[in-house]
Amino acid sequence: MTTNPPASQDPLQQLRTEFRGHLERFYAQLKLAPPYDSVEKALQQLTTALKALPPGEQARIAANPTLRWQQFADAFAASGLSKKHRGIIAGLARNRAALDLPDEYDHLLKLFST
């Protein structure tokens, strides 16, 4: 289940906040300490990518779950997070049902199998 921040919030800030929450949940559910420097780098990657877009496109991404998760996965990969804990997470992802993460998180998990 994905919760959407209030629509009145700036799309860029909304996406950053949502992404941070997803990263926190991802690592918590996997029972791993998040690589904090890389998490911050992922947030910066997302911010940079979104700032390059016009406000209307930012709002469109914020309103569309598929586009949001595409941006999140791109920032996750670009930041190097998909290389941290790679062996551990790839092993955990083999038993996907045991992870207790919503299906949307497959956008991140698939980065560990490629």
mmCIF file of the C-alpha atoms, coordinates in Angstrom:
data_MODEL
# 
_entry.id   MODEL 
# 
loop_
_atom_site.group_PDB 
_atom_site.id 
_atom_site.type_symbol 
_atom_site.label_atom_id 
_atom_site.label_alt_id 
_atom_site.label_comp_id 
_atom_site.label_asym_id 
_atom_site.label_entity_id 
_atom_site.label_seq_id 
_atom_site.pdbx_PDB_ins_code 
_atom_site.Cartn_x 
_atom_site.Cartn_y 
_atom_site.Cartn_z 
_atom_site.occupancy 
_atom_site.B_iso_or_equiv 
_atom_site.pdbx_formal_charge 
_atom_site.auth_seq_id 
_atom_site.auth_comp_id 
_atom_site.auth_asym_id 
_atom_site.auth_atom_id 
_atom_site.pdbx_PDB_model_num 
ATOM 1   C CA . MET A 1 1   ? 0.000  0.000   0.000   1.00 0.00 ? 1   MET A CA 1 
ATOM 2   C CA . THR A 1 2   ? 1.454  3.333   -1.057  1.00 0.00 ? 2   THR A CA 1 
ATOM 3   C CA . THR A 1 3   ? 0.353  6.451   0.762   1.00 0.00 ? 3   THR A CA 1 
ATOM 4   C CA . ASN A 1 4   ? 0.388  9.735   -1.058  1.00 0.00 ? 4   ASN A CA 1 
ATOM 5   C CA . PRO A 1 5   ? 1.465  12.908  0.709   1.00 0.00 ? 5   PRO A CA 1 
ATOM 6   C CA . PRO A 1 6   ? -0.964 15.850  0.611   1.00 0.00 ? 6   PRO A CA 1 
ATOM 7   C CA . ALA A 1 7   ? -1.513 17.222  -2.883  1.00 0.00 ? 7   ALA A CA 1 
ATOM 8   C CA . SER A 1 8   ? -0.933 20.777  -1.657  1.00 0.00 ? 8   SER A CA 1 
ATOM 9   C CA . GLN A 1 9   ? 2.719  20.011  -1.022  1.00 0.00 ? 9   GLN A CA 1 
ATOM 10  C CA . ASP A 1 10  ? 5.353  20.955  -3.613  1.00 0.00 ? 10  ASP A CA 1 
ATOM 11  C CA . PRO A 1 11  ? 5.743  17.934  -5.961  1.00 0.00 ? 11  PRO A CA 1 
ATOM 12  C CA . LEU A 1 12  ? 9.515  17.892  -5.524  1.00 0.00 ? 12  LEU A CA 1 
ATOM 13  C CA . GLN A 1 13  ? 9.270  17.865  -1.733  1.00 0.00 ? 13  GLN A CA 1 
ATOM 14  C CA . GLN A 1 14  ? 6.408  15.366  -1.872  1.00 0.00 ? 14  GLN A CA 1 
ATOM 15  C CA . LEU A 1 15  ? 8.494  12.950  -3.955  1.00 0.00 ? 15  LEU A CA 1 
ATOM 16  C CA . ARG A 1 16  ? 11.569 13.360  -1.758  1.00 0.00 ? 16  ARG A CA 1 
ATOM 17  C CA . THR A 1 17  ? 9.543  12.695  1.383   1.00 0.00 ? 17  THR A CA 1 
ATOM 18  C CA . GLU A 1 18  ? 7.832  9.680   -0.117  1.00 0.00 ? 18  GLU A CA 1 
ATOM 19  C CA . PHE A 1 19  ? 11.109 8.248   -1.425  1.00 0.00 ? 19  PHE A CA 1 
ATOM 20  C CA . ARG A 1 20  ? 12.801 8.665   1.965   1.00 0.00 ? 20  ARG A CA 1 
ATOM 21  C CA . GLY A 1 21  ? 9.912  6.820   3.602   1.00 0.00 ? 21  GLY A CA 1 
ATOM 22  C CA . HIS A 1 22  ? 10.148 4.000   1.088   1.00 0.00 ? 22  HIS A CA 1 
ATOM 23  C CA . LEU A 1 23  ? 13.882 3.676   1.657   1.00 0.00 ? 23  LEU A CA 1 
ATOM 24  C CA . GLU A 1 24  ? 13.378 3.558   5.423   1.00 0.00 ? 24  GLU A CA 1 
ATOM 25  C CA . ARG A 1 25  ? 10.711 0.876   5.072   1.00 0.00 ? 25  ARG A CA 1 
ATOM 26  C CA . PHE A 1 26  ? 12.762 -1.107  2.550   1.00 0.00 ? 26  PHE A CA 1 
ATOM 27  C CA . TYR A 1 27  ? 15.771 -1.429  4.834   1.00 0.00 ? 27  TYR A CA 1 
ATOM 28  C CA . ALA A 1 28  ? 13.677 -1.891  7.978   1.00 0.00 ? 28  ALA A CA 1 
ATOM 29  C CA . GLN A 1 29  ? 11.718 -4.774  6.447   1.00 0.00 ? 29  GLN A CA 1 
ATOM 30  C CA . LEU A 1 30  ? 14.971 -6.365  5.290   1.00 0.00 ? 30  LEU A CA 1 
ATOM 31  C CA . LYS A 1 31  ? 16.377 -5.852  8.794   1.00 0.00 ? 31  LYS A CA 1 
ATOM 32  C CA . LEU A 1 32  ? 19.434 -4.084  7.406   1.00 0.00 ? 32  LEU A CA 1 
ATOM 33  C CA . ALA A 1 33  ? 21.033 -0.823  8.405   1.00 0.00 ? 33  ALA A CA 1 
ATOM 34  C CA . PRO A 1 34  ? 20.602 1.596   5.525   1.00 0.00 ? 34  PRO A CA 1 
ATOM 35  C CA . PRO A 1 35  ? 23.851 2.866   4.022   1.00 0.00 ? 35  PRO A CA 1 
ATOM 36  C CA . TYR A 1 36  ? 23.121 6.440   5.095   1.00 0.00 ? 36  TYR A CA 1 
ATOM 37  C CA . ASP A 1 37  ? 25.561 8.203   2.751   1.00 0.00 ? 37  ASP A CA 1 
ATOM 38  C CA . SER A 1 38  ? 24.082 6.347   -0.211  1.00 0.00 ? 38  SER A CA 1 
ATOM 39  C CA . VAL A 1 39  ? 20.529 7.069   0.954   1.00 0.00 ? 39  VAL A CA 1 
ATOM 40  C CA . GLU A 1 40  ? 21.337 10.773  0.974   1.00 0.00 ? 40  GLU A CA 1 
ATOM 41  C CA . LYS A 1 41  ? 22.971 10.398  -2.423  1.00 0.00 ? 41  LYS A CA 1 
ATOM 42  C CA . ALA A 1 42  ? 19.810 8.704   -3.730  1.00 0.00 ? 42  ALA A CA 1 
ATOM 43  C CA . LEU A 1 43  ? 17.696 11.584  -2.460  1.00 0.00 ? 43  LEU A CA 1 
ATOM 44  C CA . GLN A 1 44  ? 20.067 14.024  -4.162  1.00 0.00 ? 44  GLN A CA 1 
ATOM 45  C CA . GLN A 1 45  ? 19.891 12.003  -7.405  1.00 0.00 ? 45  GLN A CA 1 
ATOM 46  C CA . LEU A 1 46  ? 16.102 12.161  -7.295  1.00 0.00 ? 46  LEU A CA 1 
ATOM 47  C CA . THR A 1 47  ? 16.151 15.891  -6.573  1.00 0.00 ? 47  THR A CA 1 
ATOM 48  C CA . THR A 1 48  ? 18.564 16.606  -9.425  1.00 0.00 ? 48  THR A CA 1 
ATOM 49  C CA . ALA A 1 49  ? 16.548 14.552  -11.912 1.00 0.00 ? 49  ALA A CA 1 
ATOM 50  C CA . LEU A 1 50  ? 13.279 16.193  -10.900 1.00 0.00 ? 50  LEU A CA 1 
ATOM 51  C CA . LYS A 1 51  ? 14.644 19.743  -10.852 1.00 0.00 ? 51  LYS A CA 1 
ATOM 52  C CA . ALA A 1 52  ? 15.643 19.264  -14.498 1.00 0.00 ? 52  ALA A CA 1 
ATOM 53  C CA . LEU A 1 53  ? 11.956 18.795  -15.363 1.00 0.00 ? 53  LEU A CA 1 
ATOM 54  C CA . PRO A 1 54  ? 9.321  21.493  -15.755 1.00 0.00 ? 54  PRO A CA 1 
ATOM 55  C CA . PRO A 1 55  ? 6.897  21.890  -12.824 1.00 0.00 ? 55  PRO A CA 1 
ATOM 56  C CA . GLY A 1 56  ? 4.057  20.335  -14.816 1.00 0.00 ? 56  GLY A CA 1 
ATOM 57  C CA . GLU A 1 57  ? 6.066  17.181  -15.416 1.00 0.00 ? 57  GLU A CA 1 
ATOM 58  C CA . GLN A 1 58  ? 7.036  17.039  -11.739 1.00 0.00 ? 58  GLN A CA 1 
ATOM 59  C CA . ALA A 1 59  ? 3.340  17.215  -10.834 1.00 0.00 ? 59  ALA A CA 1 
ATOM 60  C CA . ARG A 1 60  ? 2.508  14.503  -13.385 1.00 0.00 ? 60  ARG A CA 1 
ATOM 61  C CA . ILE A 1 61  ? 5.136  12.200  -11.869 1.00 0.00 ? 61  ILE A CA 1 
ATOM 62  C CA . ALA A 1 62  ? 3.899  12.949  -8.351  1.00 0.00 ? 62  ALA A CA 1 
ATOM 63  C CA . ALA A 1 63  ? 0.363  11.998  -9.386  1.00 0.00 ? 63  ALA A CA 1 
ATOM 64  C CA . ASN A 1 64  ? 1.288  8.752   -11.176 1.00 0.00 ? 64  ASN A CA 1 
ATOM 65  C CA . PRO A 1 65  ? 2.488  5.771   -9.068  1.00 0.00 ? 65  PRO A CA 1 
ATOM 66  C CA . THR A 1 66  ? 4.189  4.068   -12.025 1.00 0.00 ? 66  THR A CA 1 
ATOM 67  C CA . LEU A 1 67  ? 6.166  7.191   -12.914 1.00 0.00 ? 67  LEU A CA 1 
ATOM 68  C CA . ARG A 1 68  ? 7.050  7.799   -9.243  1.00 0.00 ? 68  ARG A CA 1 
ATOM 69  C CA . TRP A 1 69  ? 8.454  4.311   -8.812  1.00 0.00 ? 69  TRP A CA 1 
ATOM 70  C CA . GLN A 1 70  ? 10.398 4.614   -12.064 1.00 0.00 ? 70  GLN A CA 1 
ATOM 71  C CA . GLN A 1 71  ? 12.027 7.783   -10.713 1.00 0.00 ? 71  GLN A CA 1 
ATOM 72  C CA . PHE A 1 72  ? 12.677 6.125   -7.350  1.00 0.00 ? 72  PHE A CA 1 
ATOM 73  C CA . ALA A 1 73  ? 14.304 3.077   -8.978  1.00 0.00 ? 73  ALA A CA 1 
ATOM 74  C CA . ASP A 1 74  ? 16.436 5.288   -11.229 1.00 0.00 ? 74  ASP A CA 1 
ATOM 75  C CA . ALA A 1 75  ? 17.680 7.314   -8.242  1.00 0.00 ? 75  ALA A CA 1 
ATOM 76  C CA . PHE A 1 76  ? 18.236 4.117   -6.231  1.00 0.00 ? 76  PHE A CA 1 
ATOM 77  C CA . ALA A 1 77  ? 20.416 2.681   -9.006  1.00 0.00 ? 77  ALA A CA 1 
ATOM 78  C CA . ALA A 1 78  ? 22.244 5.936   -9.819  1.00 0.00 ? 78  ALA A CA 1 
ATOM 79  C CA . SER A 1 79  ? 23.185 6.449   -6.168  1.00 0.00 ? 79  SER A CA 1 
ATOM 80  C CA . GLY A 1 80  ? 24.824 3.051   -5.878  1.00 0.00 ? 80  GLY A CA 1 
ATOM 81  C CA . LEU A 1 81  ? 22.301 1.722   -3.363  1.00 0.00 ? 81  LEU A CA 1 
ATOM 82  C CA . SER A 1 82  ? 21.772 -1.318  -5.577  1.00 0.00 ? 82  SER A CA 1 
ATOM 83  C CA . LYS A 1 83  ? 25.416 -2.240  -4.968  1.00 0.00 ? 83  LYS A CA 1 
ATOM 84  C CA . LYS A 1 84  ? 25.220 -2.005  -1.165  1.00 0.00 ? 84  LYS A CA 1 
ATOM 85  C CA . HIS A 1 85  ? 24.278 -5.201  0.702   1.00 0.00 ? 85  HIS A CA 1 
ATOM 86  C CA . ARG A 1 86  ? 23.972 -6.714  -2.805  1.00 0.00 ? 86  ARG A CA 1 
ATOM 87  C CA . GLY A 1 87  ? 24.569 -10.343 -1.849  1.00 0.00 ? 87  GLY A CA 1 
ATOM 88  C CA . ILE A 1 88  ? 22.377 -10.187 1.226   1.00 0.00 ? 88  ILE A CA 1 
ATOM 89  C CA . ILE A 1 89  ? 19.458 -8.488  -0.521  1.00 0.00 ? 89  ILE A CA 1 
ATOM 90  C CA . ALA A 1 90  ? 19.719 -10.712 -3.607  1.00 0.00 ? 90  ALA A CA 1 
ATOM 91  C CA . GLY A 1 91  ? 19.484 -13.721 -1.293  1.00 0.00 ? 91  GLY A CA 1 
ATOM 92  C CA . LEU A 1 92  ? 16.512 -12.288 0.576   1.00 0.00 ? 92  LEU A CA 1 
ATOM 93  C CA . ALA A 1 93  ? 14.762 -11.412 -2.678  1.00 0.00 ? 93  ALA A CA 1 
ATOM 94  C CA . ARG A 1 94  ? 14.801 -15.060 -3.767  1.00 0.00 ? 94  ARG A CA 1 
ATOM 95  C CA . ASN A 1 95  ? 12.092 -15.678 -1.165  1.00 0.00 ? 95  ASN A CA 1 
ATOM 96  C CA . ARG A 1 96  ? 10.031 -12.631 -2.138  1.00 0.00 ? 96  ARG A CA 1 
ATOM 97  C CA . ALA A 1 97  ? 6.945  -13.678 -0.175  1.00 0.00 ? 97  ALA A CA 1 
ATOM 98  C CA . ALA A 1 98  ? 8.879  -13.640 3.102   1.00 0.00 ? 98  ALA A CA 1 
ATOM 99  C CA . LEU A 1 99  ? 9.924  -9.994  2.719   1.00 0.00 ? 99  LEU A CA 1 
ATOM 100 C CA . ASP A 1 100 ? 6.551  -8.483  3.682   1.00 0.00 ? 100 ASP A CA 1 
ATOM 101 C CA . LEU A 1 101 ? 6.964  -5.594  1.260   1.00 0.00 ? 101 LEU A CA 1 
ATOM 102 C CA . PRO A 1 102 ? 4.276  -4.317  -1.116  1.00 0.00 ? 102 PRO A CA 1 
ATOM 103 C CA . ASP A 1 103 ? 4.656  -5.249  -4.775  1.00 0.00 ? 103 ASP A CA 1 
ATOM 104 C CA . GLU A 1 104 ? 5.835  -1.724  -5.631  1.00 0.00 ? 104 GLU A CA 1 
ATOM 105 C CA . TYR A 1 105 ? 9.142  -2.516  -3.955  1.00 0.00 ? 105 TYR A CA 1 
ATOM 106 C CA . ASP A 1 106 ? 9.878  -4.979  -6.752  1.00 0.00 ? 106 ASP A CA 1 
ATOM 107 C CA . HIS A 1 107 ? 11.119 -1.904  -8.648  1.00 0.00 ? 107 HIS A CA 1 
ATOM 108 C CA . LEU A 1 108 ? 13.996 -1.800  -6.163  1.00 0.00 ? 108 LEU A CA 1 
ATOM 109 C CA . LEU A 1 109 ? 14.419 -5.527  -5.599  1.00 0.00 ? 109 LEU A CA 1 
ATOM 110 C CA . LYS A 1 110 ? 14.835 -6.297  -9.290  1.00 0.00 ? 110 LYS A CA 1 
ATOM 111 C CA . LEU A 1 111 ? 17.959 -4.108  -9.289  1.00 0.00 ? 111 LEU A CA 1 
ATOM 112 C CA . PHE A 1 112 ? 19.628 -6.751  -7.112  1.00 0.00 ? 112 PHE A CA 1 
ATOM 113 C CA . SER A 1 113 ? 18.990 -9.539  -9.603  1.00 0.00 ? 113 SER A CA 1 
ATOM 114 C CA . THR A 1 114 ? 20.440 -7.800  -12.659 1.00 0.00 ? 114 THR A CA 1 
# 
